[in-house]
Tab-separated table of C-alpha atoms in Angstrom:
chain	number	residue	atom	x	y	z
A	1	MET	CA	19.996	56.787	-12.478
A	2	LYS	CA	20.866	60.188	-13.931
A	3	LYS	CA	20.033	58.963	-17.450
A	4	PHE	CA	16.701	57.541	-16.245
A	5	THR	CA	15.861	60.841	-14.539
A	6	LEU	CA	16.631	62.745	-17.722
A	7	LEU	CA	14.460	60.328	-19.699
A	8	LEU	CA	11.521	60.935	-17.375
A	9	LEU	CA	11.988	64.689	-17.651
A	10	ALA	CA	12.009	64.422	-21.445
A	11	LEU	CA	8.873	62.292	-21.428
A	12	ALA	CA	7.149	64.761	-19.112
A	13	LEU	CA	8.067	67.586	-21.464
A	14	VAL	CA	6.606	65.740	-24.460
A	15	LEU	CA	3.407	64.942	-22.596
A	16	SER	CA	3.054	68.538	-21.496
A	17	VAL	CA	2.949	69.792	-25.070
A	18	THR	CA	1.312	66.813	-26.821
A	19	PRO	CA	-2.364	66.321	-25.941
A	20	ILE	CA	-3.512	62.750	-25.447
A	21	THR	CA	-6.492	61.938	-27.676
A	22	VAL	CA	-8.871	59.302	-26.369
A	23	VAL	CA	-10.955	57.755	-29.150
A	24	ALA	CA	-14.339	56.683	-27.843
A	25	GLU	CA	-15.962	53.640	-29.384
A	26	THR	CA	-19.125	54.344	-31.342
A	27	GLU	CA	-22.167	53.054	-29.490
A	28	VAL	CA	-23.924	50.383	-31.491
A	29	HIS	CA	-27.690	50.409	-31.047
A	30	PRO	CA	-29.888	47.324	-31.312
A	31	MET	CA	-32.261	47.152	-34.286
A	32	ARG	CA	-34.705	44.376	-33.433
A	33	TYR	CA	-37.184	43.828	-36.248
A	34	VAL	CA	-40.404	41.918	-35.469
A	35	GLN	CA	-41.949	39.956	-38.345
A	36	PRO	CA	-44.325	37.003	-38.802
A	37	GLY	CA	-43.027	33.579	-39.798
A	38	THR	CA	-39.938	31.519	-38.957
A	39	LEU	CA	-36.241	32.181	-39.495
A	40	PRO	CA	-34.343	30.485	-42.358
A	41	PRO	CA	-31.897	27.659	-41.516
A	42	ASP	CA	-28.715	29.718	-42.022
A	43	TYR	CA	-30.072	32.932	-40.519
A	44	GLU	CA	-27.075	33.455	-38.228
A	45	THR	CA	-24.554	33.441	-41.085
A	46	GLY	CA	-26.651	35.753	-43.216
A	47	ILE	CA	-27.436	38.291	-40.512
A	48	ALA	CA	-23.796	38.336	-39.379
A	49	ALA	CA	-22.814	39.392	-42.910
A	50	VAL	CA	-25.465	42.114	-42.821
A	51	ASN	CA	-24.117	43.458	-39.547
A	52	GLU	CA	-20.536	43.365	-40.831
A	53	LYS	CA	-21.596	45.436	-43.845
A	54	LEU	CA	-23.499	47.884	-41.629
A	55	ALA	CA	-20.393	48.364	-39.466
A	56	ALA	CA	-18.183	48.814	-42.524
A	57	ASP	CA	-20.609	51.434	-43.847
A	58	GLY	CA	-20.515	53.315	-40.547
A	59	VAL	CA	-24.111	52.601	-39.535
A	60	ASP	CA	-24.236	52.274	-35.746
A	61	ILE	CA	-26.853	49.530	-35.452
A	62	LYS	CA	-26.898	45.763	-35.048
A	63	VAL	CA	-29.817	44.005	-36.732
A	64	GLU	CA	-31.713	41.105	-35.195
A	65	ILE	CA	-34.820	39.590	-36.796
A	66	ILE	CA	-37.478	38.367	-34.368
A	67	ARG	CA	-39.968	36.048	-36.028
A	68	ILE	CA	-43.356	35.083	-34.559
A	69	PRO	CA	-44.818	31.875	-36.088
A	70	TRP	CA	-48.003	32.522	-38.052
A	71	GLY	CA	-50.134	30.271	-35.864
A	72	GLU	CA	-49.180	32.298	-32.783
A	73	TYR	CA	-48.743	35.687	-34.395
A	74	ASP	CA	-51.738	37.623	-33.110
A	75	THR	CA	-51.505	36.295	-29.548
A	76	LYS	CA	-47.750	36.728	-29.175
A	77	LEU	CA	-47.658	40.146	-30.808
A	78	ASN	CA	-50.407	41.394	-28.494
A	79	LEU	CA	-48.431	40.039	-25.533
A	80	MET	CA	-45.257	41.806	-26.684
A	81	LEU	CA	-47.145	45.061	-27.131
A	82	SER	CA	-49.006	44.877	-23.823
A	83	SER	CA	-45.860	43.969	-21.861
A	84	GLY	CA	-43.788	46.751	-23.405
A	85	GLU	CA	-41.114	44.382	-24.692
A	86	PRO	CA	-38.389	46.492	-26.335
A	87	PHE	CA	-37.819	46.273	-30.076
A	88	GLU	CA	-37.229	48.856	-32.780
A	89	LEU	CA	-39.111	47.982	-35.965
A	90	LEU	CA	-42.466	46.282	-36.550
A	91	HIS	CA	-43.749	44.964	-39.847
A	92	VAL	CA	-47.310	46.184	-40.381
A	93	MET	CA	-49.798	44.234	-42.499
A	94	GLN	CA	-52.862	46.302	-43.303
A	95	ASP	CA	-54.917	43.141	-43.866
A	96	VAL	CA	-53.939	41.575	-40.520
A	97	LYS	CA	-53.399	44.274	-37.856
A	98	ASN	CA	-53.498	47.614	-39.574
A	99	MET	CA	-51.480	50.720	-38.892
A	100	SER	CA	-54.351	52.737	-37.435
A	101	ALA	CA	-55.100	50.047	-34.858
A	102	LEU	CA	-51.438	49.922	-33.826
A	103	ALA	CA	-51.148	53.692	-33.688
A	104	ALA	CA	-54.381	54.063	-31.705
A	105	MET	CA	-53.107	51.684	-29.035
A	106	GLY	CA	-49.789	53.542	-28.817
A	107	ALA	CA	-47.735	50.622	-30.136
A	108	ILE	CA	-46.012	52.655	-32.871
A	109	VAL	CA	-44.918	56.278	-33.129
A	110	SER	CA	-44.943	59.001	-35.783
A	111	VAL	CA	-41.861	59.020	-38.015
A	112	ASP	CA	-42.318	62.682	-38.975
A	113	PRO	CA	-39.898	64.039	-36.344
A	114	TYR	CA	-37.068	62.078	-37.976
A	115	LEU	CA	-37.752	62.072	-41.719
A	116	ASP	CA	-35.889	65.308	-42.494
A	117	LYS	CA	-32.664	63.454	-41.633
A	118	TYR	CA	-33.354	60.817	-44.304
A	119	PRO	CA	-34.240	62.611	-47.567
A	120	GLU	CA	-32.982	59.715	-49.700
A	121	LEU	CA	-35.306	57.302	-47.900
A	122	VAL	CA	-38.247	59.676	-48.317
A	123	GLY	CA	-37.511	59.969	-52.028
A	124	MET	CA	-37.667	56.201	-52.575
A	125	PHE	CA	-41.464	56.238	-52.386
A	126	THR	CA	-44.191	58.030	-54.324
A	127	GLU	CA	-46.547	60.637	-52.911
A	128	THR	CA	-49.424	58.145	-53.050
A	129	GLU	CA	-47.386	55.516	-51.198
A	130	TRP	CA	-46.685	58.047	-48.450
A	131	LEU	CA	-50.419	58.813	-48.326
A	132	GLY	CA	-50.907	55.209	-47.255
A	133	SER	CA	-48.801	55.815	-44.144
A	134	LEU	CA	-50.805	58.783	-42.812
A	135	TYR	CA	-52.630	58.588	-39.498
A	136	ASN	CA	-54.151	61.701	-37.926
A	137	GLY	CA	-52.186	63.842	-40.361
A	138	GLU	CA	-48.791	62.308	-39.545
A	139	HIS	CA	-46.755	59.526	-41.134
A	140	TYR	CA	-46.622	56.518	-38.845
A	141	ALA	CA	-44.612	54.112	-40.975
A	142	ILE	CA	-42.326	53.692	-43.965
A	143	PRO	CA	-44.078	52.190	-47.012
A	144	CYS	CA	-42.954	48.862	-48.414
A	145	SER	CA	-43.051	49.078	-52.201
A	146	TRP	CA	-42.682	45.401	-53.065
A	147	ARG	CA	-45.332	45.022	-55.781
A	148	SER	CA	-47.896	46.896	-57.826
A	149	PHE	CA	-51.286	47.175	-56.161
A	150	ASP	CA	-53.211	47.759	-59.387
A	151	ASN	CA	-54.362	44.122	-59.352
A	152	LEU	CA	-54.724	43.477	-55.636
A	153	MET	CA	-58.487	42.984	-55.735
A	154	SER	CA	-60.925	40.879	-57.745
A	155	TYR	CA	-58.583	38.322	-59.269
A	156	MET	CA	-58.268	34.564	-58.860
A	157	ASN	CA	-55.526	32.121	-59.796
A	158	VAL	CA	-56.308	28.995	-61.765
A	159	ARG	CA	-54.426	25.916	-62.977
A	160	VAL	CA	-54.641	26.302	-66.746
A	161	ASP	CA	-53.869	22.646	-67.513
A	162	VAL	CA	-56.725	21.466	-65.289
A	163	MET	CA	-59.104	24.072	-66.693
A	164	LYS	CA	-58.445	22.835	-70.225
A	165	ALA	CA	-58.535	19.170	-69.231
A	166	VAL	CA	-62.072	19.520	-67.857
A	167	GLY	CA	-63.420	21.226	-70.960
A	168	TYR	CA	-62.772	24.964	-70.619
A	169	ASP	CA	-60.419	26.415	-73.228
A	170	GLU	CA	-60.394	29.707	-71.340
A	171	PHE	CA	-61.590	30.985	-67.998
A	172	PRO	CA	-65.394	31.531	-68.069
A	173	SER	CA	-65.086	35.137	-66.930
A	174	ASN	CA	-68.667	36.163	-67.691
A	175	SER	CA	-70.536	33.442	-65.808
A	176	VAL	CA	-70.391	32.610	-62.099
A	177	ASP	CA	-72.372	29.418	-62.809
A	178	ASP	CA	-69.673	28.300	-65.238
A	179	VAL	CA	-66.926	29.099	-62.719
A	180	ILE	CA	-68.675	26.907	-60.157
A	181	ASP	CA	-69.008	24.172	-62.779
A	182	LEU	CA	-65.281	24.541	-63.508
A	183	MET	CA	-64.556	24.179	-59.781
A	184	LYS	CA	-66.651	21.003	-59.494
A	185	LYS	CA	-64.975	19.365	-62.489
A	186	SER	CA	-61.517	20.536	-61.391
A	187	GLN	CA	-61.999	19.079	-57.912
A	188	GLU	CA	-62.723	15.617	-59.317
A	189	TYR	CA	-59.812	15.854	-61.764
A	190	ILE	CA	-57.323	17.012	-59.106
A	191	LEU	CA	-58.464	14.325	-56.654
A	192	ASN	CA	-57.712	11.660	-59.257
A	193	GLU	CA	-54.412	13.326	-60.132
A	194	THR	CA	-53.028	14.025	-56.624
A	195	GLY	CA	-55.162	12.067	-54.172
A	196	ILE	CA	-55.968	15.359	-52.405
A	197	LYS	CA	-59.351	17.053	-52.343
A	198	ALA	CA	-58.919	20.599	-53.632
A	199	TYR	CA	-60.884	23.605	-52.351
A	200	ASN	CA	-61.575	27.256	-53.070
A	201	TRP	CA	-59.742	29.502	-50.587
A	202	PHE	CA	-59.723	33.028	-49.285
A	203	HIS	CA	-56.268	34.458	-48.642
A	204	GLN	CA	-57.355	35.092	-45.034
A	205	ASN	CA	-60.682	34.283	-43.388
A	206	GLN	CA	-61.427	37.989	-43.026
A	207	ASP	CA	-61.219	38.529	-46.796
A	208	THR	CA	-64.351	39.273	-48.763
A	209	ALA	CA	-65.267	37.304	-51.874
A	210	HIS	CA	-63.964	40.143	-54.016
A	211	TRP	CA	-63.637	37.965	-57.116
A	212	LEU	CA	-67.438	38.042	-57.278
A	213	HIS	CA	-67.756	41.793	-56.990
A	214	ARG	CA	-66.878	42.458	-60.617
A	215	THR	CA	-70.031	40.556	-61.597
A	216	TYR	CA	-72.392	42.963	-59.783
A	217	ASP	CA	-74.100	45.925	-61.430
A	218	SER	CA	-73.024	48.110	-58.492
A	219	TYR	CA	-69.303	47.584	-59.217
A	220	PRO	CA	-66.934	49.395	-58.833
A	221	PHE	CA	-66.955	49.478	-55.039
A	222	TYR	CA	-64.545	48.349	-52.344
A	223	VAL	CA	-65.062	46.505	-49.070
A	224	GLU	CA	-62.494	47.394	-46.401
A	225	ASN	CA	-60.783	44.095	-45.783
A	226	SER	CA	-59.723	43.954	-42.126
A	227	LEU	CA	-63.258	43.670	-40.684
A	228	GLY	CA	-65.429	43.685	-43.790
A	229	LEU	CA	-67.767	46.201	-42.152
A	230	VAL	CA	-67.275	49.125	-44.501
A	231	LEU	CA	-68.509	49.193	-48.083
A	232	ALA	CA	-67.110	52.285	-49.823
A	233	ARG	CA	-68.834	53.423	-52.985
A	234	GLN	CA	-67.124	55.597	-55.560
A	235	ASP	CA	-69.244	58.646	-54.701
A	236	GLY	CA	-67.899	58.603	-51.142
A	237	THR	CA	-70.903	56.884	-49.583
A	238	ILE	CA	-70.045	54.532	-46.708
A	239	ASP	CA	-72.485	51.637	-46.349
A	240	SER	CA	-72.716	48.703	-43.951
A	241	PHE	CA	-71.435	45.797	-46.030
A	242	TYR	CA	-73.022	43.034	-43.969
A	243	GLU	CA	-76.402	44.704	-44.462
A	244	SER	CA	-75.903	45.166	-48.201
A	245	GLU	CA	-77.295	43.404	-51.248
A	246	GLU	CA	-73.709	42.726	-52.324
A	247	PHE	CA	-72.999	40.697	-49.185
A	248	LYS	CA	-76.225	38.761	-49.670
A	249	ASN	CA	-75.109	37.834	-53.196
A	250	ASP	CA	-71.671	36.755	-51.939
A	251	CYS	CA	-73.217	34.526	-49.288
A	252	GLU	CA	-75.703	32.882	-51.623
A	253	THR	CA	-72.912	31.948	-54.027
A	254	TYR	CA	-70.737	30.569	-51.238
A	255	TYR	CA	-73.647	28.649	-49.752
A	256	GLU	CA	-74.031	26.891	-53.095
A	257	MET	CA	-70.272	26.255	-53.191
A	258	TYR	CA	-70.106	24.986	-49.601
A	259	GLN	CA	-73.026	22.611	-50.104
A	260	ALA	CA	-71.286	21.289	-53.222
A	261	GLY	CA	-68.135	20.565	-51.193
A	262	LEU	CA	-66.039	23.247	-52.898
A	263	VAL	CA	-65.172	24.948	-49.589
A	264	ASN	CA	-63.231	23.071	-46.916
A	265	PRO	CA	-65.780	22.021	-44.254
A	266	ASP	CA	-63.343	23.096	-41.520
A	267	VAL	CA	-62.378	26.366	-43.224
A	268	LEU	CA	-62.945	28.471	-40.095
A	269	ASN	CA	-60.678	26.395	-37.875
A	270	ILE	CA	-58.042	24.858	-40.099
A	271	ASP	CA	-54.512	26.281	-40.108
A	272	HIS	CA	-54.332	28.100	-43.424
A	273	SER	CA	-50.800	26.824	-43.989
A	274	VAL	CA	-52.622	23.651	-45.085
A	275	MET	CA	-53.950	25.436	-48.152
A	276	TYR	CA	-50.416	26.400	-49.220
A	277	ASP	CA	-49.091	22.904	-48.569
A	278	ASP	CA	-51.858	21.379	-50.693
A	279	ALA	CA	-51.519	24.044	-53.389
A	280	GLN	CA	-47.826	23.252	-53.784
A	281	LEU	CA	-48.874	19.698	-54.611
A	282	GLY	CA	-51.334	20.971	-57.209
A	283	ALA	CA	-54.483	20.730	-55.081
A	284	PHE	CA	-56.410	23.979	-55.223
A	285	LEU	CA	-59.457	25.282	-57.040
A	286	PRO	CA	-59.649	28.748	-58.595
A	287	SER	CA	-59.007	30.955	-55.552
A	288	GLN	CA	-58.196	34.547	-54.683
A	289	THR	CA	-54.778	33.636	-53.335
A	290	PHE	CA	-51.579	31.978	-54.664
A	291	ASP	CA	-49.811	33.387	-57.741
A	292	PRO	CA	-48.336	32.273	-61.095
A	293	ALA	CA	-45.122	31.076	-59.409
A	294	THR	CA	-47.180	28.351	-57.716
A	295	GLY	CA	-47.164	26.493	-61.024
A	296	VAL	CA	-43.367	26.201	-60.901
A	297	THR	CA	-43.497	24.942	-57.314
A	298	ILE	CA	-46.036	22.276	-58.303
A	299	GLN	CA	-43.763	21.074	-61.105
A	300	GLN	CA	-40.749	20.926	-58.792
A	301	LYS	CA	-42.560	19.032	-56.035
A	302	THR	CA	-44.695	16.685	-58.127
A	303	GLY	CA	-43.452	16.628	-61.703
A	304	ILE	CA	-46.927	17.689	-62.889
A	305	ASN	CA	-46.621	19.824	-66.026
A	306	THR	CA	-48.807	22.773	-65.071
A	307	THR	CA	-49.082	26.533	-65.302
A	308	VAL	CA	-50.950	28.910	-63.006
A	309	GLU	CA	-52.424	32.158	-64.296
A	310	TRP	CA	-54.333	34.987	-62.667
A	311	VAL	CA	-57.784	35.679	-64.052
A	312	GLU	CA	-60.698	38.043	-63.444
A	313	MET	CA	-64.423	38.074	-63.890
A	314	ASN	CA	-65.572	40.563	-66.535
A	315	PRO	CA	-62.049	41.715	-67.449
A	316	GLU	CA	-63.465	44.592	-69.464
A	317	LYS	CA	-64.431	46.301	-66.213
A	318	PRO	CA	-61.852	48.591	-64.538
A	319	GLU	CA	-59.381	47.454	-61.931
A	320	MET	CA	-60.020	48.584	-58.351
A	321	ILE	CA	-57.052	50.295	-56.708
A	322	CYS	CA	-58.020	49.982	-53.064
A	323	THR	CA	-54.780	50.951	-51.347
A	324	PHE	CA	-51.622	52.883	-52.043
A	325	VAL	CA	-49.604	50.581	-49.825
A	326	GLN	CA	-50.410	47.241	-48.183
A	327	ASN	CA	-47.276	46.605	-46.120
A	328	LEU	CA	-45.314	49.060	-44.004
A	329	ASN	CA	-42.591	49.161	-41.373
A	330	ALA	CA	-43.148	51.195	-38.229
A	331	ILE	CA	-41.059	52.361	-35.270
A	332	SER	CA	-42.030	50.595	-32.069
A	333	ALA	CA	-42.987	52.816	-29.138
A	334	THR	CA	-40.670	50.630	-27.014
A	335	SER	CA	-37.605	51.247	-29.181
A	336	GLU	CA	-34.408	51.998	-27.264
A	337	ASP	CA	-33.329	54.285	-30.108
A	338	MET	CA	-36.137	55.783	-32.186
A	339	GLU	CA	-33.914	56.205	-35.242
A	340	SER	CA	-32.423	52.704	-35.424
A	341	GLY	CA	-35.221	51.418	-37.638
A	342	LEU	CA	-34.927	54.381	-39.991
A	343	LYS	CA	-31.141	53.978	-40.150
A	344	PHE	CA	-31.649	50.361	-41.167
A	345	LEU	CA	-34.249	51.098	-43.864
A	346	ASN	CA	-32.172	54.007	-45.165
A	347	TRP	CA	-29.181	51.641	-45.508
A	348	LEU	CA	-31.277	48.805	-46.938
A	349	TYR	CA	-32.693	50.900	-49.785
A	350	ALA	CA	-29.448	52.802	-50.458
A	351	SER	CA	-28.224	50.196	-52.965
A	352	LYS	CA	-29.103	46.946	-54.698
A	353	GLU	CA	-26.005	45.480	-53.019
A	354	ASN	CA	-27.433	46.118	-49.546
A	355	HIS	CA	-30.881	44.942	-50.637
A	356	ASP	CA	-29.414	41.703	-52.030
A	357	LEU	CA	-27.380	41.031	-48.897
A	358	PHE	CA	-30.244	41.411	-46.461
A	359	HIS	CA	-32.884	39.611	-48.508
A	360	TYR	CA	-30.858	36.897	-50.240
A	361	GLY	CA	-27.726	36.499	-48.142
A	362	ILE	CA	-24.129	35.968	-49.257
A	363	GLU	CA	-23.548	35.514	-52.975
A	364	GLY	CA	-22.142	32.059	-53.669
A	365	VAL	CA	-23.135	30.818	-50.218
A	366	HIS	CA	-26.867	31.465	-50.115
A	367	TYR	CA	-27.671	32.382	-53.717
A	368	ASN	CA	-26.286	32.949	-57.173
A	369	PRO	CA	-27.496	35.937	-59.195
A	370	VAL	CA	-28.887	35.300	-62.661
A	371	GLY	CA	-28.743	38.505	-64.679
A	372	GLU	CA	-30.044	41.706	-63.130
A	373	ASN	CA	-33.316	40.503	-61.625
A	374	ARG	CA	-33.231	36.720	-61.369
A	375	ILE	CA	-31.816	34.441	-58.685
A	376	GLU	CA	-30.967	30.820	-57.936
A	377	TYR	CA	-31.264	29.947	-54.247
A	378	ILE	CA	-28.818	27.520	-52.658
A	379	LYS	CA	-30.643	24.917	-50.562
A	380	ASP	CA	-29.825	22.431	-47.811
A	381	GLU	CA	-30.174	18.634	-47.898
A	382	ASN	CA	-33.885	18.976	-47.094
A	383	ASP	CA	-34.426	21.302	-50.069
A	384	ASN	CA	-34.916	24.309	-47.791
A	385	THR	CA	-33.561	27.641	-48.956
A	386	LEU	CA	-30.569	28.344	-46.699
A	387	TYR	CA	-31.249	32.023	-46.243
A	388	THR	CA	-33.893	34.467	-47.433
A	389	MET	CA	-35.821	37.369	-45.962
A	390	ASP	CA	-39.304	37.864	-47.389
A	391	THR	CA	-39.389	40.758	-49.828
A	392	TRP	CA	-43.109	41.299	-49.224
A	393	MET	CA	-42.144	42.683	-45.817
A	394	SER	CA	-39.138	44.815	-46.710
A	395	GLY	CA	-38.423	44.542	-50.430
A	396	TYR	CA	-38.111	47.365	-52.935
A	397	LEU	CA	-39.491	46.379	-56.348
A	398	PRO	CA	-36.772	48.012	-58.535
A	399	PHE	CA	-34.123	46.008	-56.606
A	400	MET	CA	-35.997	42.718	-56.233
A	401	ARG	CA	-34.921	39.452	-57.798
A	402	PHE	CA	-37.214	36.690	-58.978
A	403	SER	CA	-36.468	32.990	-59.063
A	404	SER	CA	-34.693	31.947	-62.249
A	405	ASP	CA	-37.486	29.483	-62.957
A	406	ALA	CA	-40.347	31.914	-62.215
A	407	PRO	CA	-42.503	32.412	-65.307
A	408	ASP	CA	-42.529	35.819	-66.962
A	409	THR	CA	-46.205	35.977	-66.008
A	410	GLN	CA	-45.134	36.129	-62.338
A	411	ILE	CA	-43.074	39.260	-62.978
A	412	ASP	CA	-45.917	40.708	-65.062
A	413	TYR	CA	-48.253	39.975	-62.164
A	414	MET	CA	-45.987	41.739	-59.656
A	415	THR	CA	-45.284	44.799	-61.812
A	416	TYR	CA	-48.685	45.093	-63.521
A	417	LYS	CA	-49.966	48.597	-64.253
A	418	ALA	CA	-53.616	48.873	-65.226
A	419	GLU	CA	-54.635	50.852	-68.277
A	420	ASN	CA	-58.211	50.939	-67.017
A	421	ALA	CA	-58.530	51.519	-63.286
A	422	VAL	CA	-60.491	53.391	-60.650
A	423	VAL	CA	-59.207	54.417	-57.242
A	424	SER	CA	-61.357	53.773	-54.195
A	425	PRO	CA	-61.996	56.985	-52.232
A	426	ILE	CA	-60.786	55.189	-49.086
A	427	ALA	CA	-57.501	54.074	-50.679
A	428	GLY	CA	-55.508	56.666	-48.741
A	429	PHE	CA	-57.778	56.927	-45.699
A	430	ILE	CA	-56.651	55.492	-42.366
A	431	PHE	CA	-59.407	55.096	-39.782
A	432	ASP	CA	-58.595	56.007	-36.180
A	433	ALA	CA	-60.411	53.482	-33.988
A	434	SER	CA	-59.333	54.976	-30.667
A	435	ASN	CA	-62.835	56.393	-30.004
A	436	VAL	CA	-64.504	53.028	-30.626
A	437	GLN	CA	-62.041	50.559	-29.111
A	438	THR	CA	-64.722	48.754	-27.110
A	439	GLU	CA	-66.984	48.455	-30.141
A	440	LEU	CA	-64.064	47.348	-32.299
A	441	SER	CA	-63.137	44.562	-29.880
A	442	ASN	CA	-66.754	43.416	-29.572
A	443	LEU	CA	-67.291	43.517	-33.330
A	444	GLN	CA	-64.148	41.498	-34.069
A	445	THR	CA	-65.438	38.731	-31.798
A	446	GLU	CA	-68.990	38.881	-33.119
A	447	ILE	CA	-68.016	38.885	-36.794
A	448	ILE	CA	-66.086	35.651	-36.318
A	449	ALA	CA	-68.989	34.068	-34.423
A	450	SER	CA	-71.976	35.325	-36.405
A	451	ILE	CA	-70.820	36.458	-39.847
A	452	TYR	CA	-68.064	34.061	-40.877
A	453	PRO	CA	-70.302	30.944	-40.940
A	454	ILE	CA	-72.680	32.807	-43.271
A	455	LYS	CA	-69.920	34.274	-45.414
A	456	VAL	CA	-68.206	30.957	-46.177
A	457	GLY	CA	-71.531	29.240	-46.898
A	458	MET	CA	-71.589	26.991	-43.848
A	459	VAL	CA	-75.128	28.180	-42.996
A	460	SER	CA	-77.757	29.887	-45.115
A	461	TYR	CA	-77.973	33.644	-45.402
A	462	GLU	CA	-81.773	33.818	-45.181
A	463	ASP	CA	-81.995	31.804	-41.969
A	464	ASN	CA	-79.209	33.551	-40.100
A	465	ILE	CA	-78.574	37.107	-41.286
A	466	ASP	CA	-81.216	38.861	-39.175
A	467	GLN	CA	-79.829	37.467	-35.924
A	468	ALA	CA	-76.276	38.112	-37.062
A	469	ILE	CA	-77.023	41.778	-37.786
A	470	ALA	CA	-78.821	42.111	-34.454
A	471	ASN	CA	-75.714	40.708	-32.764
A	472	LEU	CA	-73.481	43.168	-34.620
A	473	LYS	CA	-75.675	46.100	-33.666
A	474	ALA	CA	-75.588	45.004	-30.035
A	475	ALA	CA	-71.797	44.890	-30.334
A	476	GLY	CA	-71.695	48.492	-31.566
A	477	LEU	CA	-71.994	48.322	-35.360
A	478	ASP	CA	-73.851	51.615	-35.773
A	479	THR	CA	-71.535	53.470	-33.399
A	480	TYR	CA	-68.503	52.167	-35.266
A	481	LEU	CA	-69.913	53.081	-38.694
A	482	ASN	CA	-70.957	56.554	-37.554
A	483	GLU	CA	-67.442	57.209	-36.273
A	484	TYR	CA	-66.033	55.945	-39.560
A	485	ARG	CA	-68.362	58.201	-41.571
A	486	THR	CA	-67.494	61.224	-39.431
A	487	GLN	CA	-63.765	60.764	-39.905
A	488	PHE	CA	-64.107	59.967	-43.595
A	489	SER	CA	-66.208	63.096	-44.195
A	490	ALA	CA	-63.488	65.178	-42.544
A	491	TYR	CA	-60.890	63.429	-44.721
A	492	LEU	CA	-62.848	64.240	-47.884
A	493	GLU	CA	-63.271	67.856	-46.804
A	494	ALA	CA	-59.538	68.184	-46.222
A	495	ASN	CA	-58.698	66.340	-49.465
A	496	PRO	CA	-61.227	67.373	-52.141
A	497	TRP	CA	-59.110	65.735	-54.854
A	498	VAL	CA	-60.043	62.270	-53.520
A	499	LEU	CA	-63.485	62.046	-55.090
A	500	GLU	CA	-62.155	63.505	-58.324
A	501	MET	CA	-59.560	60.721	-58.429
A	502	ALA	CA	-62.268	58.142	-57.704
A	503	LYS	CA	-64.332	59.057	-60.779
């Protein structure tokens, strides 16, 4: 007992002079990232590896990707935003639901209060790319620099083998009539080859027929793509596109094409995934979507020996640079930790190793690298890539890998820098629609109902445009355009270099 008492006294003495240090666990914050599409088959394995690397690197976040299927994207995203569902990062597509619309409704927040903490992340992007993330004088998102935007407008992609088989040694870039003739002959050829009727496609229904615009004497000009309401001329003039001569010309061409069966008769209702499914089997006409890599996919799926190239009307005319950035990633207003998204992007772009892990998965399990910028994906028994995260949503071009079988023309297409280009004066302008929300909502509905059937050639321009314009004006067209002009004038006054750049 005496020895035990002495032992306790000794222990008490030690404790009295030796402080006890309690090490608190670092709180790990959720980093839920909302994107369109569906998750890859081995998502869980890949994202677990990402989170292990984040923990090892001392980044206190846990990443979860939340995908919304394309067919439900708009409806489900609106529901998430209206219900205040918590998540940290939102992928922003300027041609689907643009940054200004999201900011105006309070769905995303300014990143300016946090950027000073992440100088390396800021330095990853150019001044012009950051211009594309400005809203009301503040940066509301982080740019996604996944491709060059020097050739975003006015191009089409064409199957070269079909073009030559039907009698055209090269793309008839100086004649719309010849392009339509090429489409008619290609459709018959492809039907015999694949058993599928091929069509001309827009990338999205809201797109304008920008491949035609290079053929007009008034080019260069740019039509803002989300609604198609705004026609921006190089001198800074903002016109109503649907009331313009340019729109009339577009519609007359598409009316001829629709009547000839070159446009899918159900184009306004069909799930546009159909066009990609058919294209991968070789069934598409010259269209302003797809890319040179489609040719490789066709060969893999069908055995057809084909190549796909991107082409332009009147290639001697300058390229139109219409945006400094097309895709961005924004902090959700419902985020539980406003910096989690920035911590993730800062980590993602810190090294090619991190970029590879998130986008391509585990080396040897999900992919095998081929040189510095090529990749071979590992697939399951159904030929589905086991794990990949789309680089068009979060990729960084200097780190990106391209499929080992992608043609060099695909890389040229992605990295293309124009020697002859003009910049649209609205390239860096973000419209704030908060003052015209009612008009915006009404116009979105009316454009689909009244304008789309004319635009795709389903009905004639002459017989329907007057009523369509009357409907748009009743929905608030003039109010919307006046607000746009007012804000754009203020933008030009604050940034006098814009019109100089546009010359």
